[in-house]
Short mmCIF file of C-alpha atoms and ligand atoms in Angstrom, two decimals:
data_model
loop_
_atom_site.label_atom_id
_atom_site.label_comp_id
_atom_site.label_asym_id
_atom_site.label_seq_id
_atom_site.Cartn_x
_atom_site.Cartn_y
_atom_site.Cartn_z
CA UNK A 1 156.83 96.20 71.48
CA UNK A 2 158.46 93.39 73.42
CA UNK A 3 160.70 91.81 70.86
CA UNK A 4 162.32 88.57 71.80
CA UNK A 5 165.81 89.65 70.77
CA UNK A 6 167.08 89.00 74.28
CA UNK A 7 165.90 87.97 77.75
CA UNK A 8 163.32 85.51 76.54
CA UNK A 9 162.93 82.09 78.15
CA UNK A 10 162.13 80.68 74.79
CA UNK A 11 163.18 82.63 71.74
CA UNK A 12 160.02 82.75 69.68
CA UNK A 13 160.82 85.43 67.15
CA UNK A 14 163.21 88.31 66.72
CA UNK A 15 163.04 91.72 65.10
CA UNK A 16 164.89 90.56 61.97
CA UNK A 17 161.69 88.67 61.07
CA UNK A 18 159.70 91.90 60.85
CA UNK A 19 159.53 93.83 57.61
CA UNK A 20 161.08 97.29 57.77
CA UNK A 21 158.92 100.40 57.38
CA UNK A 22 159.52 104.04 58.13
CA UNK A 23 156.62 104.46 60.56
CA UNK A 24 156.06 105.96 63.99
CA UNK A 25 154.75 103.05 66.08
CA UNK A 26 153.93 102.48 69.76
CA UNK A 27 153.06 99.12 71.35
CA UNK A 28 149.44 97.93 71.60
CA UNK A 29 148.56 97.39 75.31
CA UNK A 30 148.31 93.74 76.37
CA UNK A 31 146.17 92.52 79.23
CA UNK A 32 145.08 89.20 80.69
CA UNK A 33 141.51 88.40 79.69
CA UNK A 34 140.28 88.79 83.26
CA UNK A 35 141.81 92.26 83.65
CA UNK A 36 139.08 94.95 83.73
CA UNK A 37 141.33 97.10 81.48
CA UNK A 38 140.30 94.86 78.55
CA UNK A 39 136.69 96.02 78.70
CA UNK A 40 137.69 99.61 79.41
CA UNK A 41 139.64 99.67 76.15
CA UNK A 42 136.95 97.86 74.14
CA UNK A 43 134.36 100.30 75.49
CA UNK A 44 136.47 103.17 74.09
CA UNK A 45 136.92 101.41 70.72
CA UNK A 46 140.64 101.09 71.44
CA UNK A 47 142.69 98.06 70.36
CA UNK A 48 143.89 95.62 72.99
CA UNK A 49 145.83 92.38 72.89
CA UNK A 50 144.00 89.92 75.13
CA UNK A 51 146.19 87.20 76.62
CA UNK A 52 145.34 83.96 78.44
CA UNK A 53 141.80 83.53 77.12
CA UNK A 54 140.53 80.08 76.21
CA UNK A 55 138.70 81.37 73.15
CA UNK A 56 140.22 78.97 70.61
CA UNK A 57 141.87 76.54 73.02
CA UNK A 58 140.06 73.61 71.40
CA UNK A 59 141.98 74.41 68.20
CA UNK A 60 145.35 75.44 69.62
CA UNK A 61 147.07 72.07 69.88
CA UNK A 62 144.97 70.33 67.27
CA UNK A 63 144.78 72.54 64.21
CA UNK A 64 148.00 71.55 62.47
CA UNK A 65 148.11 71.76 58.69
CA UNK A 66 147.73 67.96 58.51
CA UNK A 67 144.67 67.96 60.79
CA UNK A 68 143.01 70.76 58.83
CA UNK A 69 143.75 69.02 55.54
CA UNK A 70 142.09 65.88 56.84
CA UNK A 71 139.08 67.53 58.45
CA UNK A 72 138.12 70.73 56.61
CA UNK A 73 136.13 68.80 54.03
CA UNK A 74 136.28 68.32 50.30
CA UNK A 75 134.60 71.49 49.09
CA UNK A 76 136.46 74.37 47.42
CA UNK A 77 138.13 77.03 49.54
CA UNK A 78 138.92 80.62 48.58
CA UNK A 79 142.63 81.01 47.96
CA UNK A 80 144.42 84.15 46.81
CA UNK A 81 147.52 83.95 44.62
CA UNK A 82 150.04 86.77 44.43
CA UNK A 83 153.22 87.37 42.40
CA UNK A 84 154.77 89.12 45.39
CA UNK A 85 154.17 88.91 49.15
CA UNK A 86 151.32 91.42 49.21
CA UNK A 87 147.66 90.36 49.15
CA UNK A 88 145.79 93.62 48.65
CA UNK A 89 142.09 92.82 48.74
CA UNK A 90 139.92 93.93 45.79
CA UNK A 91 136.16 93.93 45.40
CA UNK A 92 135.28 92.27 42.09
CA UNK A 93 131.83 93.87 42.15
CA UNK A 94 133.49 97.29 41.73
CA UNK A 95 135.43 96.29 38.60
CA UNK A 96 134.37 97.52 35.16
CA UNK A 97 132.74 94.70 33.19
CA UNK A 98 130.16 94.41 30.40
CA UNK A 99 127.42 94.07 32.99
CA UNK A 100 128.83 96.70 35.36
CA UNK A 101 129.36 99.93 33.44
CA UNK A 102 129.63 101.89 36.69
CA UNK A 103 132.75 99.92 37.64
CA UNK A 104 136.37 101.07 37.54
CA UNK A 105 138.93 99.91 34.97
CA UNK A 106 141.27 97.81 37.04
CA UNK A 107 143.70 94.92 36.68
CA UNK A 108 144.16 93.12 40.01
CA UNK A 109 147.68 92.10 40.97
CA UNK A 110 146.50 89.08 42.90
CA UNK A 111 144.02 86.37 41.83
CA UNK A 112 141.19 84.63 43.64
CA UNK A 113 140.74 80.93 42.94
CA UNK A 114 138.76 78.05 44.36
CA UNK A 115 140.95 75.24 45.61
CA UNK A 116 140.60 71.98 47.48
CA UNK A 117 142.35 72.14 50.84
CA UNK A 118 144.57 69.20 49.84
CA UNK A 119 145.80 71.09 46.74
CA UNK A 120 146.42 74.20 48.83
CA UNK A 121 148.44 72.23 51.39
CA UNK A 122 150.45 70.51 48.65
CA UNK A 123 151.35 73.89 47.11
CA UNK A 124 152.21 75.26 50.54
CA UNK A 125 154.57 72.38 51.29
CA UNK A 126 156.20 72.35 47.87
CA UNK A 127 156.42 76.13 47.40
CA UNK A 128 159.71 77.44 46.02
CA UNK A 129 161.04 80.99 45.87
CA UNK A 130 159.95 82.69 42.64
CA UNK A 131 156.58 80.88 42.53
CA UNK A 132 153.29 82.64 43.20
CA UNK A 133 152.56 82.97 46.89
CA UNK A 134 149.27 81.62 48.26
CA UNK A 135 146.91 82.60 51.07
CA UNK A 136 143.72 80.76 52.06
CA UNK A 137 140.98 83.07 53.38
CA UNK A 138 137.57 81.50 53.77
CA UNK A 139 134.66 81.94 56.17
CA UNK A 140 134.04 78.70 58.07
CA UNK A 141 130.73 77.24 56.92
CA UNK A 142 128.65 74.11 57.26
CA UNK A 143 130.74 72.14 54.75
CA UNK A 144 133.57 71.59 57.25
CA UNK A 145 133.90 68.06 58.59
CA UNK A 146 132.48 66.88 61.97
CA UNK A 147 135.78 67.18 63.89
CA UNK A 148 136.12 70.85 62.97
CA UNK A 149 132.46 71.41 63.92
CA UNK A 150 133.22 69.85 67.30
CA UNK A 151 136.32 72.03 67.84
CA UNK A 152 134.29 75.07 66.78
CA UNK A 153 131.50 74.27 69.25
CA UNK A 154 134.15 74.10 71.98
CA UNK A 155 135.37 77.64 71.32
CA UNK A 156 134.80 79.80 74.41
CA UNK A 157 131.46 81.21 73.18
CA UNK A 158 130.52 82.63 76.60
CA UNK A 159 133.71 84.76 76.40
CA UNK A 160 132.98 86.32 72.98
CA UNK A 161 129.24 86.55 73.59
CA UNK A 162 129.86 88.47 76.81
CA UNK A 163 131.98 90.96 74.81
CA UNK A 164 129.20 91.29 72.25
CA UNK A 165 126.58 91.91 74.93
CA UNK A 166 128.67 94.18 77.13
CA UNK A 167 129.68 96.40 74.23
CA UNK A 168 126.41 96.35 72.38
CA UNK A 169 127.79 94.78 69.20
CA UNK A 170 125.49 93.40 66.54
CA UNK A 171 125.37 89.79 65.41
CA UNK A 172 128.34 87.55 64.61
CA UNK A 173 128.62 87.70 60.81
CA UNK A 174 131.45 85.25 60.14
CA UNK A 175 134.54 83.45 61.29
CA UNK A 176 137.12 83.73 58.55
CA UNK A 177 139.86 81.10 58.58
CA UNK A 178 143.26 82.42 57.42
CA UNK A 179 146.02 79.99 56.48
CA UNK A 180 149.09 81.91 55.37
CA UNK A 181 152.58 81.26 54.13
CA UNK A 182 155.35 82.87 56.15
CA UNK A 183 156.12 86.41 54.97
CA UNK A 184 152.69 87.09 53.44
CA UNK A 185 151.35 90.61 53.98
CA UNK A 186 147.77 91.88 54.11
CA UNK A 187 148.31 95.58 53.31
CA UNK A 188 146.78 98.36 55.36
CA UNK A 189 142.97 98.59 55.23
CA UNK A 190 139.98 99.01 57.52
CA UNK A 191 136.81 96.94 57.92
CA UNK A 192 133.41 98.15 59.04
CA UNK A 193 133.02 95.44 61.69
CA UNK A 194 134.28 94.67 65.18
CA UNK A 195 136.97 92.00 65.04
CA UNK A 196 138.27 89.56 67.64
CA UNK A 197 141.29 88.16 65.85
CA UNK A 198 142.35 84.84 67.39
CA UNK A 199 145.79 83.46 66.66
CA UNK A 200 146.03 79.67 66.46
CA UNK A 201 149.42 78.89 64.95
CA UNK A 202 152.56 80.93 64.23
CA UNK A 203 153.17 84.64 64.66
CA UNK A 204 151.62 87.66 63.02
CA UNK A 205 152.68 91.27 63.30
CA UNK A 206 149.71 93.61 63.36
CA UNK A 207 150.10 97.36 62.80
CA UNK A 208 146.98 99.40 63.59
CA UNK A 209 146.00 103.03 63.00
CA UNK A 210 143.08 104.91 64.50
CA UNK A 211 140.28 106.14 62.19
CA UNK A 212 141.58 109.68 62.92
CA UNK A 213 144.59 108.82 60.69
CA UNK A 214 142.37 108.87 57.58
CA UNK A 215 144.12 111.77 55.88
CA UNK A 216 147.60 110.30 56.49
CA UNK A 217 146.69 106.96 54.90
CA UNK A 218 144.96 108.06 51.70
CA UNK A 219 142.26 105.41 51.17
CA UNK A 220 141.21 104.61 47.60
CA UNK A 221 137.86 106.13 46.58
CA UNK A 222 134.86 104.19 47.87
CA UNK A 223 133.80 103.10 44.37
CA UNK A 224 137.28 101.70 43.61
CA UNK A 225 137.84 97.90 43.87
CA UNK A 226 140.47 98.71 46.52
CA UNK A 227 137.87 100.57 48.63
CA UNK A 228 138.92 100.63 52.34
CA UNK A 229 142.57 100.01 51.40
CA UNK A 230 145.35 102.57 51.76
CA UNK A 231 146.85 103.76 48.45
CA UNK A 232 150.26 104.03 50.12
CA UNK A 233 152.75 101.21 49.55
CA UNK A 234 154.37 100.99 52.99
CA UNK A 235 157.54 99.56 51.47
CA UNK A 236 158.07 102.38 48.96
CA UNK A 237 155.87 105.30 50.03
CA UNK A 238 155.40 107.87 47.28
CA UNK A 239 155.86 110.92 49.51
CA UNK A 240 155.34 113.31 46.58
CA UNK A 241 151.83 111.94 46.13
CA UNK A 242 151.12 111.11 49.77
CA UNK A 243 153.08 113.74 51.76
CA UNK A 244 151.06 113.38 54.96
CA UNK A 245 152.04 109.70 55.23
CA UNK A 246 155.28 110.95 56.87
CA UNK A 247 153.21 111.99 59.89
CA UNK A 248 151.13 108.84 60.32
CA UNK A 249 151.14 107.43 63.88
CA UNK A 250 150.19 103.86 64.68
CA UNK A 251 150.43 101.02 67.18
CA UNK A 252 151.75 97.50 66.72
CA UNK A 253 152.08 94.08 68.31
CA UNK A 254 153.09 90.54 67.44
CA UNK A 255 150.42 87.99 68.23
CA UNK A 256 151.18 84.38 69.13
CA UNK A 257 149.03 81.25 69.54
CA UNK A 258 146.36 81.87 72.18
CA UNK A 259 146.41 85.67 71.79
CA UNK A 260 143.24 87.50 70.76
CA UNK A 261 143.63 90.95 69.25
CA UNK A 262 140.66 93.29 69.37
CA UNK A 263 140.64 95.30 66.12
CA UNK A 264 137.94 97.95 66.55
CA UNK A 265 135.69 98.71 63.58
CA UNK A 266 137.16 101.30 61.19
CA UNK A 267 140.64 100.86 62.65
CA UNK A 268 143.22 100.42 59.92
CA UNK A 269 145.27 97.25 60.08
CA UNK A 270 148.31 95.83 58.29
CA UNK A 271 149.00 92.16 59.03
CA UNK A 272 152.17 90.20 58.23
CA UNK A 273 153.04 86.59 58.92
CA UNK A 274 156.59 86.80 60.22
CA UNK A 275 159.35 86.06 57.75
CA UNK A 276 161.02 82.67 58.33
CA UNK A 277 158.34 81.92 60.94
CA UNK A 278 156.53 79.09 59.17
CA UNK A 279 152.87 79.07 58.12
CA UNK A 280 150.28 80.85 60.27
CA UNK A 281 146.68 80.04 61.16
CA UNK A 282 144.14 82.58 62.45
CA UNK A 283 140.37 82.67 62.92
CA UNK A 284 138.59 85.98 63.24
CA UNK A 285 135.25 86.74 64.87
CA UNK A 286 133.52 89.50 62.96
CA UNK A 287 130.60 91.25 64.65
CA UNK A 288 128.34 93.93 63.23
CA UNK A 289 128.87 97.34 64.76
CA UNK A 290 125.53 97.50 66.50
CA UNK A 291 123.26 100.54 66.70
CA UNK A 292 125.02 103.90 66.88
CA UNK A 293 123.65 106.89 68.65
CA UNK A 294 124.64 110.26 67.26
CA UNK A 295 126.27 112.03 70.17
CA UNK A 296 128.29 115.16 69.60
CA UNK A 297 131.15 115.62 69.08
CA UNK A 298 131.04 112.74 66.61
CA UNK A 299 133.63 110.01 66.86
CA UNK A 300 136.28 109.73 64.15
CA UNK A 301 134.88 106.48 62.76
CA UNK A 302 131.47 108.11 62.43
CA UNK A 303 133.07 110.85 60.30
CA UNK A 304 134.66 108.18 58.09
CA UNK A 305 131.22 106.63 57.70
CA UNK A 306 129.76 110.02 56.70
CA UNK A 307 132.50 110.48 54.08
CA UNK A 308 131.73 107.02 52.70
CA UNK A 309 128.07 107.91 52.38
CA UNK A 310 128.81 111.21 50.59
CA UNK A 311 131.05 109.37 48.10
CA UNK A 312 128.44 106.65 47.54
CA UNK A 313 125.68 109.20 47.01
CA UNK A 314 127.75 111.15 44.47
CA UNK A 315 128.38 108.04 42.41
CA UNK A 316 124.72 107.16 42.63
CA UNK A 317 123.61 110.50 41.15
CA UNK A 318 126.54 111.03 38.74
CA UNK A 319 126.52 107.41 37.52
CA UNK A 320 130.17 107.66 36.39
CA UNK A 321 133.13 107.24 38.82
CA UNK A 322 135.23 109.57 36.65
CA UNK A 323 132.91 112.46 37.50
CA UNK A 324 133.11 112.15 41.28
CA UNK A 325 136.62 113.64 41.74
CA UNK A 326 136.07 116.72 39.51
CA UNK A 327 132.79 117.52 41.26
CA UNK A 328 134.36 117.22 44.71
CA UNK A 329 137.29 119.39 43.60
CA UNK A 330 135.13 122.19 42.23
CA UNK A 331 133.04 122.07 45.37
CA UNK A 332 136.00 122.24 47.78
CA UNK A 333 139.10 123.87 46.25
CA UNK A 334 139.28 127.56 47.02
CA UNK A 335 136.01 127.42 48.96
CA UNK A 336 136.78 124.99 51.77
CA UNK A 337 140.59 125.07 51.38
CA UNK A 338 143.06 127.80 52.35
CA UNK A 339 144.60 128.18 48.88
O1 AKG B 401 145.33 88.07 58.79
C1 AKG B 401 145.30 88.74 57.77
O2 AKG B 401 146.14 88.62 56.88
C2 AKG B 401 144.24 89.79 57.59
C3 AKG B 401 143.18 89.78 58.63
C4 AKG B 401 142.17 90.86 58.48
O3 AKG B 401 142.34 91.80 57.73
C5 AKG B 401 140.91 90.79 59.25
O4 AKG B 401 140.66 89.82 59.99
O5 AKG B 401 140.12 91.75 59.15
FE1 FE2 B 402 140.77 93.23 57.82
#
């Protein structure tokens, strides 16, 4: 990764702003948006950092915190609160409640609240060490004000639509707006959609792992509220429990305003707003995967999808998440394992 420790015209960030992990990482390739290598990589479902595109140019200079506060509108926005710097996503529908007996007993470490943008911005500005950290994550919808609609319409839609068409993606499902405090971390997880991740303000470090790293990253069971998230805490890996994590291999980059990172579906990603780098603003473009043809040998993400379906089916027939593990163990241990 090109750090800006030295030899940079303008020192934008340095490696002391990156959190430290014991991981084997290579750089993510970066190419100008007109370089044919971009589409070669996307075709192969490989990540690529796309530079020089005009995708969110209409927002680049304009979308300051003040502008967004003034123009996002008065409705409530989804904000996560966390006691530490980690914002590990959880699916409330998978939590055990009176009306959901199939759910898992679980106490989330972060909270989801509805907040007016002005309250969020006030907390962001006045935040002091020791207070809960905050992270706004909300799909852009029709309640945003007219100026934001205008900026949005001026995004380079021909650019993203040509990617969608060329690579046979499905429909655009959402554009999530992320407004983060410096130092916030979205821990390692994968999504089931294609993602063009467009940086608008500040710097984010993105660490990605291929779907073939499944067994090194130990995802929570599918029925768990932390479905699609790694169980490994990158800062204090429990190697006794997750021994294969020592062998995980990934790629990384730091994105800056104007950069667009292609995060292929089922690729794991860990995202951190650089420490002491100020707040960050990102908009993603999430596209459905599109139709898949079953060609053999299967691709690694297709195997992950098969595993997800097996887990879902077992819960469906067993009706109790506690029974899924024992059944899988008695099916596999000693029969499909060496021991
Ligand atoms: O920017 C972040 O913190 C997380 C982004 C992410 O996970 C996504 O766009 O899928
Ligand atoms: Fe994600």
